[in-house]
Short mmCIF file of C-alpha atoms in Angstrom, two decimals:
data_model
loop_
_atom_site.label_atom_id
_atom_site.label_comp_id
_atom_site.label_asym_id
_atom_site.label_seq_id
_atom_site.Cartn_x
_atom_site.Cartn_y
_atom_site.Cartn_z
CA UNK A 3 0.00 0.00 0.00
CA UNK A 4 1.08 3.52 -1.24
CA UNK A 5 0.73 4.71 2.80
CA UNK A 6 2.79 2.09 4.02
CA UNK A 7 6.42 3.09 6.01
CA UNK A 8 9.47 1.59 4.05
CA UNK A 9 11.99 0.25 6.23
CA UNK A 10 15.26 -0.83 5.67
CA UNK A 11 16.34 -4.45 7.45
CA UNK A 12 20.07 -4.90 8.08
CA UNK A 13 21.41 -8.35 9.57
CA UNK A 14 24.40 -8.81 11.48
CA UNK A 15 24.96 -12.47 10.15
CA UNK A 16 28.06 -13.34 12.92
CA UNK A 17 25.33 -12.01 15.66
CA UNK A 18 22.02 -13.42 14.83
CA UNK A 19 21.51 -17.42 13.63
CA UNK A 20 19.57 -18.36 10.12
CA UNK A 21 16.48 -19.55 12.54
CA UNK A 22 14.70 -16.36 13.00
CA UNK A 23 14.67 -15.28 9.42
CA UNK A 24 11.33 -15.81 8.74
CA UNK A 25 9.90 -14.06 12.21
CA UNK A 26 12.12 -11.09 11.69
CA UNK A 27 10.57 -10.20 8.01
CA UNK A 28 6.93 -11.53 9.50
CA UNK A 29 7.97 -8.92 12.54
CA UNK A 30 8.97 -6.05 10.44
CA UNK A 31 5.69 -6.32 8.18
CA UNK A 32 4.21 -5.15 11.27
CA UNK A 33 5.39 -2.16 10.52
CA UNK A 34 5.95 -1.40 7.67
CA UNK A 35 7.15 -3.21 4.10
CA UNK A 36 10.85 -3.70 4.17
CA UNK A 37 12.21 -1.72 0.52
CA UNK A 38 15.59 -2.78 1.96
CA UNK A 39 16.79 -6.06 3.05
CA UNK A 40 20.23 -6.67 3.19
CA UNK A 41 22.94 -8.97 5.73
CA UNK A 42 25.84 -8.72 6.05
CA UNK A 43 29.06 -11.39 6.84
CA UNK A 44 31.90 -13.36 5.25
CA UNK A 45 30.14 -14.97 2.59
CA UNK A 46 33.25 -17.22 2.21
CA UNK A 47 32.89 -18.74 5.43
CA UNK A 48 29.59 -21.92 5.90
CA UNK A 49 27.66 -19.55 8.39
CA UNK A 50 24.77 -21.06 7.92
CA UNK A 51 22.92 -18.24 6.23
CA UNK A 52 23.45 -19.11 2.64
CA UNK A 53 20.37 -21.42 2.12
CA UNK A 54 18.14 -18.93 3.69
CA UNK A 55 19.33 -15.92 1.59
CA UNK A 56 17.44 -16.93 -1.99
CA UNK A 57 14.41 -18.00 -0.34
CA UNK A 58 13.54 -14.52 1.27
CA UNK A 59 15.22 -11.96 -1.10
CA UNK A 60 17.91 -11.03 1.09
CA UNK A 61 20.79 -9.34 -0.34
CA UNK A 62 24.17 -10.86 1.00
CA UNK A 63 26.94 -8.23 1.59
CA UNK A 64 30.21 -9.92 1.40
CA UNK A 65 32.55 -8.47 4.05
CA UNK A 66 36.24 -10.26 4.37
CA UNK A 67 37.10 -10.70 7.69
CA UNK A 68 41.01 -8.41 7.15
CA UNK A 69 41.93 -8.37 10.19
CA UNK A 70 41.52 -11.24 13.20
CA UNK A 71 39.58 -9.30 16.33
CA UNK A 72 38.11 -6.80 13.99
CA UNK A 73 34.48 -6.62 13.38
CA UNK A 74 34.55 -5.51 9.78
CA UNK A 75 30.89 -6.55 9.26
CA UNK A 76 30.08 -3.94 11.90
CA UNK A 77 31.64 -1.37 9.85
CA UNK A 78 30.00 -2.44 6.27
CA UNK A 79 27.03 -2.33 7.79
CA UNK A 80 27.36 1.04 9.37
CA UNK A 81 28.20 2.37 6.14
CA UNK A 82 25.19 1.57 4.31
CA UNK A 83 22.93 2.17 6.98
CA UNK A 84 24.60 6.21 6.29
CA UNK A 85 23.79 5.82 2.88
CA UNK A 86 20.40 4.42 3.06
CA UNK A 87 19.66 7.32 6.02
CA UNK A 88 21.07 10.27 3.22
CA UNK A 89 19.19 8.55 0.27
CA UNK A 90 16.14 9.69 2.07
CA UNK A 91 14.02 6.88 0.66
CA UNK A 92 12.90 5.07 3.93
CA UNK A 93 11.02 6.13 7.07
CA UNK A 94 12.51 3.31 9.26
CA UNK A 95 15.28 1.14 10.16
CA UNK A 96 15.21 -2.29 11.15
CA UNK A 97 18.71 -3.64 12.69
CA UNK A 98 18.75 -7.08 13.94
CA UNK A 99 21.82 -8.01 16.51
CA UNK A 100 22.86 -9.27 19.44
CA UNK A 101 26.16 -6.75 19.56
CA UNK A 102 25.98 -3.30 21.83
CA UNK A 103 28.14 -1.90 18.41
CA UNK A 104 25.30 -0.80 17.05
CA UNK A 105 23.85 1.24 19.93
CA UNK A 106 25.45 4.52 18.43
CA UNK A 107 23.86 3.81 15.06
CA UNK A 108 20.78 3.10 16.31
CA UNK A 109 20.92 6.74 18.14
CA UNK A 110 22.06 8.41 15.11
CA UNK A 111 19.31 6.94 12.96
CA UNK A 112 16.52 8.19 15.58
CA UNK A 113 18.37 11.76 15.89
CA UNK A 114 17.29 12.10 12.34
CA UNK A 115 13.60 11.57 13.17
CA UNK A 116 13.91 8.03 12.02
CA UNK A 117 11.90 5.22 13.71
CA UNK A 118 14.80 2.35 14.50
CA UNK A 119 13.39 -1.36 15.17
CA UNK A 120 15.93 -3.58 16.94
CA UNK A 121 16.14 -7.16 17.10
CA UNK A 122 18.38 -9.25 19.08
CA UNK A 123 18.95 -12.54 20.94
CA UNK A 124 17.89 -12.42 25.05
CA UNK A 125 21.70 -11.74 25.81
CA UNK A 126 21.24 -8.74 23.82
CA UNK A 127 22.47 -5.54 26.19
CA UNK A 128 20.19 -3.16 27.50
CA UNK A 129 22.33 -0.31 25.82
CA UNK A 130 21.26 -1.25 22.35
CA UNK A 131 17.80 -2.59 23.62
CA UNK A 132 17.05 1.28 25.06
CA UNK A 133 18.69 2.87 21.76
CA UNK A 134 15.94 1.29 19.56
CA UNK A 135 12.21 3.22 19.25
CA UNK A 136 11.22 -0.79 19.96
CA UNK A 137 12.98 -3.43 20.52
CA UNK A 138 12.09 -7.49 20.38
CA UNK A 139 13.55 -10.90 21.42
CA UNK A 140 13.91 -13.04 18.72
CA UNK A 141 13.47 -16.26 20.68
CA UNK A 142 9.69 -14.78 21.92
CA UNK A 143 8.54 -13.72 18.85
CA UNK A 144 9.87 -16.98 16.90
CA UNK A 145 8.21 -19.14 19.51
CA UNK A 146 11.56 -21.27 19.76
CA UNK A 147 10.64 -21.05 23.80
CA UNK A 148 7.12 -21.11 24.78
CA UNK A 149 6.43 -17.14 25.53
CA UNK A 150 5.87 -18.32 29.30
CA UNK A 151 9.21 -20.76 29.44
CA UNK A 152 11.15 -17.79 27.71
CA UNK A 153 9.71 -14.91 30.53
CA UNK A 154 10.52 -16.85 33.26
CA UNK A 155 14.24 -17.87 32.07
CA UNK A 156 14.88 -14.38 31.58
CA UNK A 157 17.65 -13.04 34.00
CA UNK A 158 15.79 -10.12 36.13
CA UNK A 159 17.87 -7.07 34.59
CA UNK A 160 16.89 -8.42 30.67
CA UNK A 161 13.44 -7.65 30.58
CA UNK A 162 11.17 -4.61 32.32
CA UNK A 163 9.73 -5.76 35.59
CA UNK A 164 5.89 -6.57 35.88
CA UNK A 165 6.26 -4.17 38.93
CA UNK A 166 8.31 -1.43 36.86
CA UNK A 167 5.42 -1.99 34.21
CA UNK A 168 2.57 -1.21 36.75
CA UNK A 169 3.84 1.53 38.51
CA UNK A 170 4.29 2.90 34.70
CA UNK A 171 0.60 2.08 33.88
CA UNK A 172 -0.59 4.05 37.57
CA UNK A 173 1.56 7.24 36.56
CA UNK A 174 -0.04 7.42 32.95
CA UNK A 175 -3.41 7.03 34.36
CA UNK A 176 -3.13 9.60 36.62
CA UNK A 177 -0.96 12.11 35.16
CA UNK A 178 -4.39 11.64 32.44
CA UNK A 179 -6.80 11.82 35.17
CA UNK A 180 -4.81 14.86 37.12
CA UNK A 181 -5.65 16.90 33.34
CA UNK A 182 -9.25 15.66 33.00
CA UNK A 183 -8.51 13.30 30.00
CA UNK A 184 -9.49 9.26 29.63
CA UNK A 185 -7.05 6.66 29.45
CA UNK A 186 -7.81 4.36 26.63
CA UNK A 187 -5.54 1.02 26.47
CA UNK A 188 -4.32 1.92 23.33
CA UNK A 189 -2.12 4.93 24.36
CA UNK A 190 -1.05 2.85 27.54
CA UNK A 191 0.44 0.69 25.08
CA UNK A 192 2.01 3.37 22.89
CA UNK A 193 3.76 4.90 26.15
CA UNK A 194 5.34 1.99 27.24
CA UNK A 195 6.67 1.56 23.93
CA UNK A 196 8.14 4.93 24.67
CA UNK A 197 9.08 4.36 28.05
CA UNK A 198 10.60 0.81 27.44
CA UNK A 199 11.50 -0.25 23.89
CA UNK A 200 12.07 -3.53 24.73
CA UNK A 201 7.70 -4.14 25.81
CA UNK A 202 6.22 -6.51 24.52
CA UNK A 203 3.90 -8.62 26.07
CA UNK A 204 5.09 -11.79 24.68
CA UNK A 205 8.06 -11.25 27.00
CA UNK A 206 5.83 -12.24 29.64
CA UNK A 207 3.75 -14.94 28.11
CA UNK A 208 0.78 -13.25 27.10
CA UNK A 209 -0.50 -12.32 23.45
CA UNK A 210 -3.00 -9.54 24.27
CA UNK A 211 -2.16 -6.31 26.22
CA UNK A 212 -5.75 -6.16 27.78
CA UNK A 213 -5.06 -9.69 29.43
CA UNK A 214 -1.00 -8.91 30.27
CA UNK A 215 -2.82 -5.86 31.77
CA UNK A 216 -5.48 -7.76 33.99
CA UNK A 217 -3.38 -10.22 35.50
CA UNK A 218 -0.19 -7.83 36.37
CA UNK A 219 -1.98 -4.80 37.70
CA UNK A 220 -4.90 -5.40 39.78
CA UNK A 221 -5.57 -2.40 41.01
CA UNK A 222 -6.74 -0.64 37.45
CA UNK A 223 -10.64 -0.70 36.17
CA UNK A 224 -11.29 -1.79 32.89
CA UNK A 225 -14.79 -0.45 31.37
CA UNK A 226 -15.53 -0.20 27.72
CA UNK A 227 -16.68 3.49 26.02
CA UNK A 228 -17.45 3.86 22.54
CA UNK A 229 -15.69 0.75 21.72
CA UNK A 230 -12.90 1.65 23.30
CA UNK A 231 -11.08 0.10 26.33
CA UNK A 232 -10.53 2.86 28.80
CA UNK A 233 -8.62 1.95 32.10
CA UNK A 234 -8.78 3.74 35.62
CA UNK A 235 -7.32 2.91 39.03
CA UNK A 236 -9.41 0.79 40.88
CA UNK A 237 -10.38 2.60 43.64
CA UNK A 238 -12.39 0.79 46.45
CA UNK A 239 -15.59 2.35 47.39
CA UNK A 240 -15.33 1.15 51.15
CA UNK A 241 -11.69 2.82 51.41
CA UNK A 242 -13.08 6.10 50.24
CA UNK A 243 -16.03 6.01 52.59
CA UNK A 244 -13.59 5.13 55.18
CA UNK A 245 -11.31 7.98 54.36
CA UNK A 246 -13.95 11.01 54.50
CA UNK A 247 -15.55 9.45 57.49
CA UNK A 248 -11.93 9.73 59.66
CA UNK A 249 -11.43 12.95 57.90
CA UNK A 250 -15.02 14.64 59.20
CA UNK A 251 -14.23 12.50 62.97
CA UNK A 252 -11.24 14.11 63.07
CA UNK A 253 -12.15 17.68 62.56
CA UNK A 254 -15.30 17.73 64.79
CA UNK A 255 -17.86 15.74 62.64
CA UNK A 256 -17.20 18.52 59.59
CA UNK A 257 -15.47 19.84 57.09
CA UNK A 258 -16.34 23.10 55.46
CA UNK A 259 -14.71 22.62 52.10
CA UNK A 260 -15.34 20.11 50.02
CA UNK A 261 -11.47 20.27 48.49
CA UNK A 262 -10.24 18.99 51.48
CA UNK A 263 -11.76 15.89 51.53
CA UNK A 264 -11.17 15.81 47.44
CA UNK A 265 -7.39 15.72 48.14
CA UNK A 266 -7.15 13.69 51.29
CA UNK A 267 -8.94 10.84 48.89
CA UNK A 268 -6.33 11.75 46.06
CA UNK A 269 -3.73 11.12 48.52
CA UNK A 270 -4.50 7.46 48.86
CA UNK A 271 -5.89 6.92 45.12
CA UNK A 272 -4.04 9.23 42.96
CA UNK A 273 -6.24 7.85 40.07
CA UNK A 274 -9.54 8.62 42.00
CA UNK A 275 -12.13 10.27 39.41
CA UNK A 276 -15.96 10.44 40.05
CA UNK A 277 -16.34 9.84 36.48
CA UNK A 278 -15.86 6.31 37.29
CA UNK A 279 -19.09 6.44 39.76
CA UNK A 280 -21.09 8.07 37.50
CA UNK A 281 -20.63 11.63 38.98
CA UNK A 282 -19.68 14.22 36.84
CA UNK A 283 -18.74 16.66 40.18
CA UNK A 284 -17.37 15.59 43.26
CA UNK A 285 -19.17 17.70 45.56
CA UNK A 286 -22.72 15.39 44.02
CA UNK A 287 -20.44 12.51 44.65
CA UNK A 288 -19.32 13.15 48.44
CA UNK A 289 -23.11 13.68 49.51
CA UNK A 290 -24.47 10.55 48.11
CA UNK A 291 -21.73 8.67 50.45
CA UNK A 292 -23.70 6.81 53.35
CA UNK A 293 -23.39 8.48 56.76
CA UNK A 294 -23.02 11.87 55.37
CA UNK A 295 -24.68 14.83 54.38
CA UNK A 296 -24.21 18.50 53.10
CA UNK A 297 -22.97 21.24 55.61
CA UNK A 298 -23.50 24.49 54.04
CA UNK A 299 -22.90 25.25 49.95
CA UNK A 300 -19.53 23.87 50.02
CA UNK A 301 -18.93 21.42 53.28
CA UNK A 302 -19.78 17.91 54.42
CA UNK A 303 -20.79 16.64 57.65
CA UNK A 304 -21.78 13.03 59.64
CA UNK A 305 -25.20 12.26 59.79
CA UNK A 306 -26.53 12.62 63.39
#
């Protein structure tokens, strides 16, 4: 399609084996349609590339190893990665390798407003993981390991933490919440793209973000508007109660602004928004609690 982003997919043959071939190109359709497709290596070596090059369209780059301890397929395919970025005929770069030597290229790509997809075994480091716009494990999204097998073998400091991943979620939502604005599920996913290349849900066994979401963070609300997932924090009814009742106790039985008692609650359930009790201001919202009742134009008390 005419509106689809080109991308250009370079392979670092001595870092990456034959095996993932077909789920990098599936991968990178994803995206975009790959206009490039080159990978690069010492064709006069058996690698074990060869038979796989014909079958996809891959064009081999033949790079002589000159020197012994040099990387000179690094450089080749630094080179044309400059070229391809000046020919100005791609939107996107996707570099597939387990080596950190690519971590400055994939900076320089992305300081030209380009979007850089990285690929790379799990031993890949977190230096080129972090440089990429996204990056993604090439035994997860092959399905070598079953997606669960593969996130519990990983070693803590390879992928995100669940916990890291949640506390993420909670700041979106309320940083949204704290400006009046919904949280759909889509732009949770887009910001954690953002916030961690390396996301993906398959890293942790699951195939749907709603589901990943569900079972990692149980504190979020998940209701559906205009077809549209929207998420909020979960906040427990009985806790609020609890809250403004202690608050009123411990000021005499009253308070005589309602924002007090609106950030007391905010300072247990950042998230908190009456939209999800079907208030639309919280002042309607703090009378209809049980046990309470209106003190004045702008205060709450307890019921006698």
């Amino acid at each position: 399609m005419e509106d689809e982003k080109k991308y250009a997919v370079l392979i670092d043959s001595d870092n990456v084996s034959p095996k993932y071939i077909k789920s990098i190109l599936e991968e990178v359709s994803n995206f975009g349609v790959a206009t490039y497709k080159r990978i690069y290596g010492d064709w006069t070596k058996n690698n074990g590339w060869k038979e796989s090059l014909l079958d996809n369209s891959i064009l081999p780059v033949q790079q002589y190893s000159y020197t012994t301890g040099k990387n000179a397929t690094d450089s080749a395919m630094i080179i044309d990665a400059m070229d391809i970025l000046y020919s100005g005929n791609v939107e996107g770069f996707c570099l597939v390798s387990s080596d950190s030597d690519f971590t400055r290229l994939a900076v320089r790509l992305r300081e030209d407003g380009k979007n850089v997809i990285g690929m790379g075994e799990a031993k890949t480091p977190n230096a080129f993981r972090r440089a990429c716009n996204v990056f993604k494990i090439l035994e997860v999204i092959s399905g070598e390991k079953s997606e669960k097998d593969s996130a519990q073998n990983e070693k803590d400091d390879e992928i995100t933490s669940v916990s890291d991943i949640a506390a993420a979620v909670s700041r979106i939502i309320t940083e949204n919440s704290d400006k009046g604005k919904e949280t759909q599920i889509g732009e949770v996913g887009s910001k954690l793209n953002l916030i961690y290349p390396d996301f993906d849900v398959r890293n942790y066994g699951y195939s749907k973000l709603t589901t990943f979401l569900k079972d990692s963070c149980p504190d979020l609300c998940f209701t559906v508007k205009h077809n549209q997932v929207v998420l909020s924090l979960n906040d427990s009814e009985g806790d609020i109660i609890s809250i403004v009742h202690d608050l009123l106790k411990s000021n005499g039985g009253a308070v005589d602004n309602l924002s007090r008692i609106y950030e007391e609650i905010k300072k247990t359930f950042p998230g908190f928004n009456v939209n999800n009790y079907g208030y639309n201001k919280f002042g309607k919202f703090a009378r209809s609690l049980p046990g309470v009742e209106a003190d004045g134009d702008n205060g709450l008390k307890l019921r006698d």
